[in-house]
Amino acid sequence: MKLLALVDCDNFYASCERVFRPDLKRKPIVVLSNNDGCVIARSKEAKAMGIKMGIPWFQVKTAYLAQGGKVFSSNFALYGDLSKRVMNILDGMVKKIEVYSIDEAFLDLRHIQQPSQAHEFGIYCRNTIHQWVGIPVRIGIAPTKTLTKVASHVAKNKSNGTGVYCLSNKEQITHILKTLPIEEVWGIGRRLSQQLNQLGTYSAYDLMQMDIRFIRKKFSVVLERTVRELRGEPCIQIEDNVDPKKQIVVSRSFRGKIENLNLLKPLISNFAVRAGEKLRHEKQKCSQVSVFISTSRFNKKLQHRGYHSFQFPCPIDDTRSILMGANRSLNTIFRSGYPYAKAGILLSHFSNPTCIQRSLFEATDQESFKQDTNLMQVIDGLNSYQTQIYYASQYPAGSSPIQKKMVSPKYTTNWWDLPTTK
DNA sequence: TCTGGGGTCCTAGGACCC
DNA sequence: TCTGGGGTCCTAGGACCC
């Protein structure tokens, strides 16, 4: 039997905060979104205190802190770096790996025949990662991706403390799926579970028993794949060579509501600059830039959403062109008098920079479509460690209206934040 | 007072082609 | 009097993921 494994870091962001702070062991930890708005990660202890995922921080702050809970603003430099270390270890252990998210990876265990050997391998992986990086992981092993998700779910509670669970024989799968609510299945979100509940389908087992043709007709090919995967039929392959991105988004909410175009412009410029860096890092060029702005969806009285795209006559990756397109779009959609609470920029319509289709009719060398690869390389190089070169339209350093008040040091990516010992 | 960010895939429907 | 059929491409919107 061919087996797959899902390696899933436990409460990843909270665990990262603990790596250089052993004093936080067994203490409740929460990590907040940008602007310290919502809870986006919780340690086991914080979950036990009843802190829900996604809950606004201000609603739980007082009670949580009073009970001795610890809190951090998000520190993606740290999480990203520790993630890389975990993935590197896994990469060295198997032939094929798909890094699925910052804290998860699928492994191809085709070199292992017996479930018992797979289980041992899982324990070895887990111990190694814990020893080398200090991040606890759990591992689910099964014949399909969807079932590894189930196995990983089971590993949380029923792995005899090993953090590894292997789900391979039919009776065992049936038994587990009967106890698994349908909304816990990978690929079944809020809407689908509601619709399925209405059809009398409540457990993963109920779903697995449904007629495939009916699922295909009434729902979609996506749900069909999920059902087949629950039955042990692999439909979703491990993708080990990552496809190039199809779009790049940079967006933020901001605390102070912005009503003034002159305050919004430098913010959009910041997003445009960041998006440009990402685009060049991906080695891509884009021919469309879109800007969106919106008021708070919780503000019932005064709502406005604006969205506009700007097309370039040929693919570009020069930040100055992105800035120009973004600025024009912003001018088109902005309406005064609305307290904007969120804004963002989206780059799309990518093409590979080595084969560029130029426009036949439009002048591409005009002032407004700047394109200077060398200049961008120099700026990216200077800014790679810490931003040193700013564009005139950006917010000056440190004055952005987006706040993070409780961020931990960048222990592993910044010399000045290197942990010290006495 | 305060409510995240960044992606992917699929489908339906419109525009257009012969 | 009567007005087809088959196909592609693109986009917006929905649903899902972490």
Coordinates of C-alpha atoms (C1' of nucleotides) in Angstrom, one line a residue:
Chain A
M1 CA 0.0 0.0 0.0
K2 CA 1.3 3.4 -0.9
L3 CA 1.3 5.7 2.1
L4 CA 1.5 9.5 2.5
A5 CA 2.2 11.5 5.6
L6 CA 1.1 14.9 6.7
V7 CA 3.5 16.7 9.1
D8 CA 1.7 19.5 10.9
C9 CA 3.4 21.8 13.4
D10 CA 1.5 22.1 16.7
N11 CA 0.1 25.6 17.3
F12 CA 2.9 26.8 15.1
Y13 CA 3.2 30.6 15.8
A14 CA 2.8 30.0 19.5
S15 CA 5.4 27.3 19.4
C16 CA 7.8 29.6 17.6
E17 CA 7.5 32.2 20.3
R18 CA 8.5 29.5 22.8
V19 CA 11.6 28.4 21.0
F20 CA 13.8 31.2 22.5
R21 CA 11.7 31.7 25.5
P22 CA 11.7 28.4 27.5
D23 CA 10.1 30.3 30.4
L24 CA 6.9 30.3 28.3
K25 CA 6.6 26.5 28.4
R26 CA 3.1 25.5 29.5
K27 CA 2.0 29.1 29.7
P28 CA -1.0 30.3 27.6
I29 CA 0.2 32.1 24.5
V30 CA -1.8 34.0 21.8
V31 CA -0.5 35.6 18.6
L32 CA -2.3 38.5 17.1
S33 CA -3.0 39.6 13.5
N34 CA -1.7 42.9 12.1
N35 CA -2.7 45.9 14.1
D36 CA -3.1 43.5 17.0
G37 CA -6.7 43.0 15.8
C38 CA -7.6 39.4 16.1
V39 CA -6.2 36.2 17.7
I40 CA -4.7 34.1 14.9
A41 CA -2.8 31.5 16.9
R42 CA -3.2 30.0 20.4
S43 CA -1.1 27.6 22.5
K44 CA -2.9 24.5 23.9
E45 CA -3.2 26.3 27.3
A46 CA -4.8 29.4 25.6
K47 CA -7.3 27.1 23.8
A48 CA -8.1 25.5 27.1
M49 CA -9.0 29.0 28.5
G50 CA -11.6 29.2 25.8
I51 CA -9.9 31.7 23.5
K52 CA -11.4 31.2 20.1
M53 CA -9.6 31.4 16.8
G54 CA -10.2 34.7 15.0
I55 CA -11.8 36.5 18.0
P56 CA -11.1 40.2 18.2
W57 CA -8.4 40.8 20.8
F58 CA -10.2 43.6 22.6
Q59 CA -13.0 41.3 23.5
V60 CA -10.8 38.8 25.4
K61 CA -7.8 41.0 26.4
T62 CA -8.7 41.9 29.9
A63 CA -9.8 38.5 31.1
Y64 CA -6.9 36.7 29.3
L65 CA -4.2 38.9 30.7
A66 CA -5.7 38.8 34.2
Q67 CA -5.3 35.0 34.1
G68 CA -1.6 35.3 33.3
G69 CA -1.8 34.8 29.5
K70 CA 1.0 35.9 27.3
V71 CA 0.5 37.8 24.0
F72 CA 2.6 38.6 20.9
S73 CA 2.1 40.6 17.8
S74 CA 2.8 38.5 14.7
N75 CA 6.5 38.1 13.8
F76 CA 6.5 36.5 10.4
A77 CA 10.3 36.9 10.0
L78 CA 10.7 34.5 12.9
Y79 CA 7.9 32.1 11.8
G80 CA 9.0 32.0 8.2
D81 CA 12.6 31.2 9.2
L82 CA 11.7 28.4 11.6
S83 CA 9.3 27.0 9.0
K84 CA 12.2 26.8 6.5
R85 CA 14.3 24.9 9.0
V86 CA 11.5 22.4 9.6
M87 CA 10.9 21.9 5.9
N88 CA 14.6 21.5 5.2
I89 CA 14.8 18.6 7.7
L90 CA 11.8 16.9 6.1
D91 CA 13.2 17.5 2.7
G92 CA 16.3 15.5 3.6
M93 CA 14.3 12.6 4.8
V94 CA 12.1 11.7 1.8
K95 CA 12.3 11.8 -1.9
K96 CA 9.1 13.8 -2.5
I97 CA 7.7 16.6 -0.3
E98 CA 5.0 19.2 -0.8
V99 CA 5.3 22.2 1.5
Y100 CA 1.6 22.9 1.8
S101 CA 1.7 25.9 4.1
I102 CA 3.9 27.7 6.6
D103 CA 3.3 24.9 9.1
E104 CA 2.4 21.8 7.1
A105 CA 4.0 19.5 4.6
F106 CA 2.9 16.3 2.8
L107 CA 5.5 13.5 2.4
D108 CA 5.5 10.7 0.0
L109 CA 6.3 7.5 1.9
R110 CA 6.5 5.2 -1.1
H111 CA 9.8 3.8 0.2
I112 CA 8.0 2.4 3.2
Q113 CA 5.8 -0.7 2.7
Q114 CA 4.5 -1.5 6.2
P115 CA 2.3 0.7 8.3
S116 CA 4.3 -0.2 11.4
Q117 CA 7.5 1.0 9.7
A118 CA 5.7 4.2 8.6
H119 CA 4.7 4.8 12.2
E120 CA 8.3 4.4 13.4
F121 CA 9.5 6.7 10.6
G122 CA 7.0 9.3 11.9
I123 CA 8.3 9.1 15.4
Y124 CA 11.8 9.5 14.1
C125 CA 10.8 12.6 12.1
R126 CA 9.0 14.1 15.0
N127 CA 11.9 13.6 17.4
T128 CA 14.5 15.0 15.0
I129 CA 12.5 18.2 14.4
H130 CA 12.0 18.6 18.0
Q131 CA 15.6 18.2 18.8
W132 CA 17.0 20.3 15.9
V133 CA 14.5 23.2 15.7
G134 CA 12.5 22.9 18.9
I135 CA 9.1 22.8 17.3
P136 CA 6.6 20.1 18.2
V137 CA 4.9 18.4 15.3
R138 CA 2.2 15.8 14.8
I139 CA 2.1 13.4 11.9
G140 CA -0.8 11.7 10.2
I141 CA -0.1 8.7 7.9
A142 CA -2.7 7.3 5.5
P143 CA -3.2 6.3 1.8
T144 CA -4.7 9.7 0.6
K145 CA -4.1 13.3 1.5
T146 CA -7.6 13.8 2.9
L147 CA -7.1 10.8 5.1
T148 CA -3.7 12.0 6.4
K149 CA -5.6 15.1 7.5
V150 CA -8.0 12.9 9.4
A151 CA -5.1 10.9 10.9
S152 CA -3.3 14.1 11.9
H153 CA -6.6 15.2 13.6
V154 CA -6.6 11.8 15.5
A155 CA -2.9 12.1 16.4
K156 CA -3.8 15.1 18.6
N157 CA -5.6 13.0 21.1
K158 CA -5.2 9.3 20.4
S159 CA -1.6 8.7 19.6
N160 CA -0.5 7.5 23.1
G161 CA 1.6 10.6 23.4
T162 CA 3.7 9.9 20.3
G163 CA 2.0 12.5 18.1
V164 CA 2.0 10.1 15.2
Y165 CA -1.1 8.2 14.0
C166 CA -1.3 5.8 11.1
L167 CA -4.7 5.2 9.5
S168 CA -4.4 2.4 7.0
N169 CA -6.9 -0.5 7.4
K170 CA -10.5 -0.3 6.3
E171 CA -12.2 -1.1 9.6
Q172 CA -10.1 1.4 11.4
I173 CA -10.9 4.1 8.8
T174 CA -14.6 3.3 9.0
H175 CA -14.5 3.5 12.7
I176 CA -12.8 6.9 12.8
L177 CA -14.9 8.4 10.1
K178 CA -18.1 7.5 11.9
T179 CA -17.0 9.7 14.8
L180 CA -15.8 12.6 12.7
P181 CA -18.2 15.5 12.1
I182 CA -18.4 16.4 8.4
E183 CA -17.2 20.0 9.0
E184 CA -13.8 18.6 10.2
V185 CA -13.1 17.0 6.8
W186 CA -10.5 18.8 4.6
G187 CA -12.3 20.6 1.8
I188 CA -15.7 20.8 3.6
G189 CA -16.2 24.4 4.8
R190 CA -19.1 26.2 6.4
R191 CA -21.4 26.4 3.4
L192 CA -20.9 22.8 2.2
S193 CA -21.4 21.3 5.6
Q194 CA -24.7 23.3 6.0
Q195 CA -25.9 22.0 2.6
L196 CA -24.8 18.5 3.4
N197 CA -26.5 18.6 6.8
Q198 CA -29.7 19.4 5.1
L199 CA -29.4 16.2 3.1
G200 CA -29.0 14.3 6.4
T201 CA -25.2 13.9 6.1
Y202 CA -23.5 14.6 9.4
S203 CA -20.4 12.4 9.7
A204 CA -17.5 11.8 7.4
Y205 CA -18.7 8.3 7.2
D206 CA -22.1 9.5 5.9
L207 CA -20.4 11.5 3.2
M208 CA -18.2 8.6 2.2
Q209 CA -21.3 6.5 1.6
M210 CA -23.0 9.0 -0.7
D211 CA -23.5 8.3 -4.4
I212 CA -20.6 9.7 -6.5
R213 CA -22.8 10.7 -9.5
F214 CA -25.2 12.5 -7.2
I215 CA -22.3 14.4 -5.6
R216 CA -20.8 15.4 -9.0
K217 CA -24.2 16.6 -10.3
K218 CA -25.5 18.3 -7.2
F219 CA -22.1 19.8 -6.0
S220 CA -18.9 19.7 -7.9
V221 CA -15.9 17.7 -9.0
V222 CA -14.1 19.1 -6.0
L223 CA -16.4 17.4 -3.5
E224 CA -16.3 14.2 -5.6
R225 CA -12.6 14.1 -5.1
T226 CA -13.0 14.5 -1.4
V227 CA -15.5 11.6 -1.2
R228 CA -13.2 9.3 -3.3
E229 CA -10.2 10.3 -1.1
L230 CA -12.2 9.4 2.1
R231 CA -12.7 5.9 0.5
G232 CA -9.0 5.6 0.1
E233 CA -8.7 6.3 -3.6
P234 CA -5.9 8.9 -4.2
C235 CA -7.2 11.8 -6.3
I236 CA -5.0 14.7 -5.1
Q237 CA -1.4 14.2 -5.9
I238 CA 1.6 15.5 -4.0
E239 CA 2.9 18.5 -5.9
D240 CA 6.6 18.8 -5.3
N241 CA 7.4 21.3 -7.9
V242 CA 5.7 24.5 -7.0
D243 CA 3.8 26.2 -9.8
P244 CA 4.6 29.9 -10.2
K245 CA 2.2 32.2 -8.5
K246 CA -0.7 33.6 -10.5
Q247 CA -1.3 36.7 -8.4
I248 CA 0.3 38.6 -5.7
V249 CA -1.7 40.5 -3.1
V250 CA -0.5 43.0 -0.4
S251 CA -3.3 44.3 1.8
R252 CA -3.8 45.5 5.3
S253 CA -6.5 46.8 7.6
F254 CA -5.6 49.9 9.6
R255 CA -6.7 51.0 12.9
G256 CA -7.3 54.7 12.3
K257 CA -10.0 55.1 9.7
I258 CA -8.6 57.0 6.8
E259 CA -10.8 59.6 5.0
N260 CA -8.2 61.6 3.3
L261 CA -6.8 60.7 -0.1
N262 CA -3.4 62.1 0.8
L263 CA -3.1 59.7 3.7
L264 CA -4.2 56.8 1.7
K265 CA -1.8 57.4 -1.2
P266 CA 1.4 56.7 0.7
L267 CA -0.1 53.6 2.2
I268 CA -1.0 52.2 -1.3
S269 CA 2.5 53.1 -2.3
N270 CA 3.9 51.0 0.5
F271 CA 1.8 48.1 -0.7
A272 CA 2.9 48.7 -4.3
V273 CA 6.6 48.6 -3.4
R274 CA 6.2 45.4 -1.4
A275 CA 4.2 43.8 -4.2
G276 CA 7.0 44.8 -6.7
E277 CA 9.6 43.1 -4.5
K278 CA 7.6 40.0 -4.3
L279 CA 7.0 40.0 -8.1
R280 CA 10.7 40.3 -8.9
H281 CA 11.5 37.7 -6.2
E282 CA 9.1 35.3 -8.1
K283 CA 11.0 36.3 -11.3
Q284 CA 7.7 37.3 -13.0
K285 CA 6.3 40.3 -14.8
C286 CA 2.7 41.5 -14.6
S287 CA 0.6 43.4 -16.9
Q288 CA -2.2 44.3 -14.6
V289 CA -2.3 46.1 -11.2
S290 CA -5.5 46.4 -9.3
V291 CA -6.3 48.5 -6.2
F292 CA -9.1 47.9 -3.7
I293 CA -10.2 50.0 -0.8
S294 CA -13.1 49.4 1.6
T295 CA -14.7 50.8 4.7
S296 CA -15.1 48.5 7.7
R297 CA -17.6 45.7 7.1
F298 CA -18.7 46.2 10.7
N299 CA -19.6 49.8 10.1
K300 CA -23.2 49.4 9.0
K301 CA -23.9 53.1 8.3
L302 CA -21.4 54.3 5.7
Q303 CA -20.1 51.7 3.4
H304 CA -18.1 51.9 0.2
R305 CA -16.0 49.4 -1.7
G306 CA -13.8 50.4 -4.6
Y307 CA -11.9 48.2 -7.0
H308 CA -10.1 49.2 -10.2
S309 CA -7.6 47.6 -12.5
F310 CA -5.0 49.3 -14.6
Q311 CA -3.6 47.5 -17.6
F312 CA 0.0 48.0 -18.9
P313 CA 0.6 47.8 -22.6
C314 CA 3.4 45.3 -21.9
P315 CA 4.4 43.2 -18.9
I316 CA 6.5 45.1 -16.3
D317 CA 8.2 44.5 -13.0
D318 CA 9.5 48.0 -12.3
T319 CA 8.2 49.4 -9.0
R320 CA 7.8 52.8 -10.5
S321 CA 5.4 51.5 -13.1
I322 CA 3.4 49.7 -10.5
L323 CA 3.3 52.9 -8.4
M324 CA 2.0 54.8 -11.4
G325 CA -0.7 52.3 -12.2
A326 CA -1.7 51.9 -8.6
N327 CA -2.0 55.7 -8.1
R328 CA -4.2 56.1 -11.2
S329 CA -6.5 53.3 -10.0
L330 CA -6.7 54.8 -6.5
N331 CA -7.7 58.2 -7.9
T332 CA -10.5 56.5 -9.9
I333 CA -12.1 54.7 -6.9
F334 CA -11.5 57.0 -4.0
R335 CA -14.5 58.9 -2.7
S336 CA -14.2 61.5 0.0
G337 CA -16.2 61.3 3.2
Y338 CA -15.8 57.5 3.7
P339 CA -13.8 56.2 6.6
Y340 CA -11.7 53.6 4.9
A341 CA -10.5 50.7 7.0
K342 CA -8.8 48.4 4.6
A343 CA -6.8 48.7 1.3
G344 CA -4.7 46.5 -0.9
I345 CA -3.1 46.0 -4.2
L346 CA -3.2 43.0 -6.5
L347 CA -0.8 42.1 -9.3
S348 CA -2.0 39.7 -11.9
H349 CA -1.7 38.6 -15.6
F350 CA 1.8 37.3 -15.1
S351 CA 4.3 36.3 -17.8
N352 CA 7.7 34.9 -17.7
P353 CA 10.3 37.7 -18.1
T354 CA 12.4 35.6 -20.5
C355 CA 9.7 35.7 -23.2
I356 CA 7.9 39.0 -23.2
Q357 CA 5.2 39.8 -25.8
R358 CA 5.6 43.5 -26.5
S359 CA 2.8 45.7 -27.6
L360 CA 2.6 46.3 -31.4
F361 CA 1.0 49.7 -31.3
E362 CA 1.5 51.3 -27.9
A363 CA 4.7 53.1 -27.1
T364 CA 6.3 51.2 -24.3
D365 CA 9.2 53.5 -23.7
Q366 CA 7.2 56.5 -22.7
E367 CA 7.8 58.2 -19.4
S368 CA 4.9 56.5 -17.6
F369 CA 6.1 52.9 -18.1
K370 CA 9.5 52.8 -16.6
Q371 CA 11.4 49.6 -16.9
D372 CA 15.0 49.4 -15.6
T373 CA 16.0 45.9 -14.5
N374 CA 19.5 47.0 -13.2
L375 CA 18.1 49.7 -11.1
M376 CA 15.6 47.4 -9.5
Q377 CA 18.3 44.8 -8.8
V378 CA 20.4 47.4 -7.0
I379 CA 17.5 48.6 -4.9
D380 CA 16.4 45.1 -4.0
G381 CA 19.9 44.3 -3.0
L382 CA 20.2 47.4 -0.8
N383 CA 16.8 46.7 0.8
S384 CA 17.2 42.9 1.2
Y385 CA 18.6 43.2 4.7
Q386 CA 16.7 46.3 5.9
T387 CA 14.8 48.9 3.9
Q388 CA 17.2 51.7 3.1
I389 CA 15.8 53.2 -0.2
Y390 CA 12.3 54.5 -0.1
Y391 CA 10.3 55.9 -3.0
A392 CA 9.1 59.5 -2.5
S393 CA 5.5 58.5 -2.5
Q394 CA 5.8 56.1 0.4
Y395 CA 5.2 56.6 4.1
P396 CA 8.6 57.5 5.6
A397 CA 10.2 54.8 7.8
G398 CA 8.3 54.0 10.9
S399 CA 5.3 56.3 10.3
S400 CA 2.9 53.8 8.8
P401 CA -0.5 53.7 10.4
I402 CA -0.2 49.9 10.8
Q403 CA 0.8 49.0 14.3
K404 CA 2.4 46.0 16.1
K405 CA 3.0 46.8 19.7
M406 CA 4.0 43.4 21.2
V407 CA 6.3 41.9 18.6
S408 CA 9.1 39.6 19.7
P409 CA 12.7 39.9 18.5
K410 CA 13.7 38.5 15.0
Y411 CA 16.0 36.0 16.8
T412 CA 17.1 34.2 13.7
T413 CA 17.1 36.8 10.9
N414 CA 18.5 40.0 12.4
W415 CA 22.0 40.3 14.0
W416 CA 20.8 42.9 16.5
D417 CA 18.1 40.5 17.7
L418 CA 20.4 37.6 18.3
P419 CA 19.6 36.0 21.6
T420 CA 22.3 36.5 24.3
T421 CA 23.1 34.4 27.3
K422 CA 24.7 35.4 30.6
Chain B
dT1 C1' -12.6 52.5 20.3
dC2 C1' -11.0 48.0 18.6
dT3 C1' -12.9 42.8 14.1
dG4 C1' -6.2 39.3 9.5
dG5 C1' -3.8 38.3 5.2
dG6 C1' -2.7 35.6 1.1
dG7 C1' -3.6 32.2 -1.8
dT8 C1' -6.1 28.4 -5.1
dC9 C1' -9.6 26.2 -7.9
dC10 C1' -14.2 25.8 -10.0
dT11 C1' -18.3 27.4 -12.3
dA12 C1' -21.6 30.2 -14.7
dG13 C1' -22.3 33.4 -17.9
dG14 C1' -21.1 36.7 -21.5
dA15 C1' -18.6 37.7 -25.7
dC16 C1' -17.0 36.1 -29.6
dC17 C1' -15.7 32.8 -33.4
dC18 C1' -17.0 29.8 -37.5
Chain C
dT1 C1' -43.5 32.6 -41.3
dC2 C1' -39.6 30.4 -39.8
dT3 C1' -33.4 32.4 -37.4
dG4 C1' -28.3 26.7 -35.2
dG5 C1' -24.9 24.4 -33.0
dG6 C1' -20.6 23.9 -31.2
dG7 C1' -16.7 25.7 -29.4
dT8 C1' -13.1 28.9 -26.8
dC9 C1' -11.7 32.5 -23.9
dC10 C1' -12.2 35.6 -20.2
dT11 C1' -14.1 37.3 -15.8
dA12 C1' -16.5 37.7 -11.5
dG13 C1' -17.9 35.5 -7.8
dG14 C1' -18.2 31.7 -4.6
dA15 C1' -16.1 28.3 -1.8
dC16 C1' -12.3 26.5 0.3
dC17 C1' -7.5 26.4 2.5
dC18 C1' -4.0 27.8 6.3

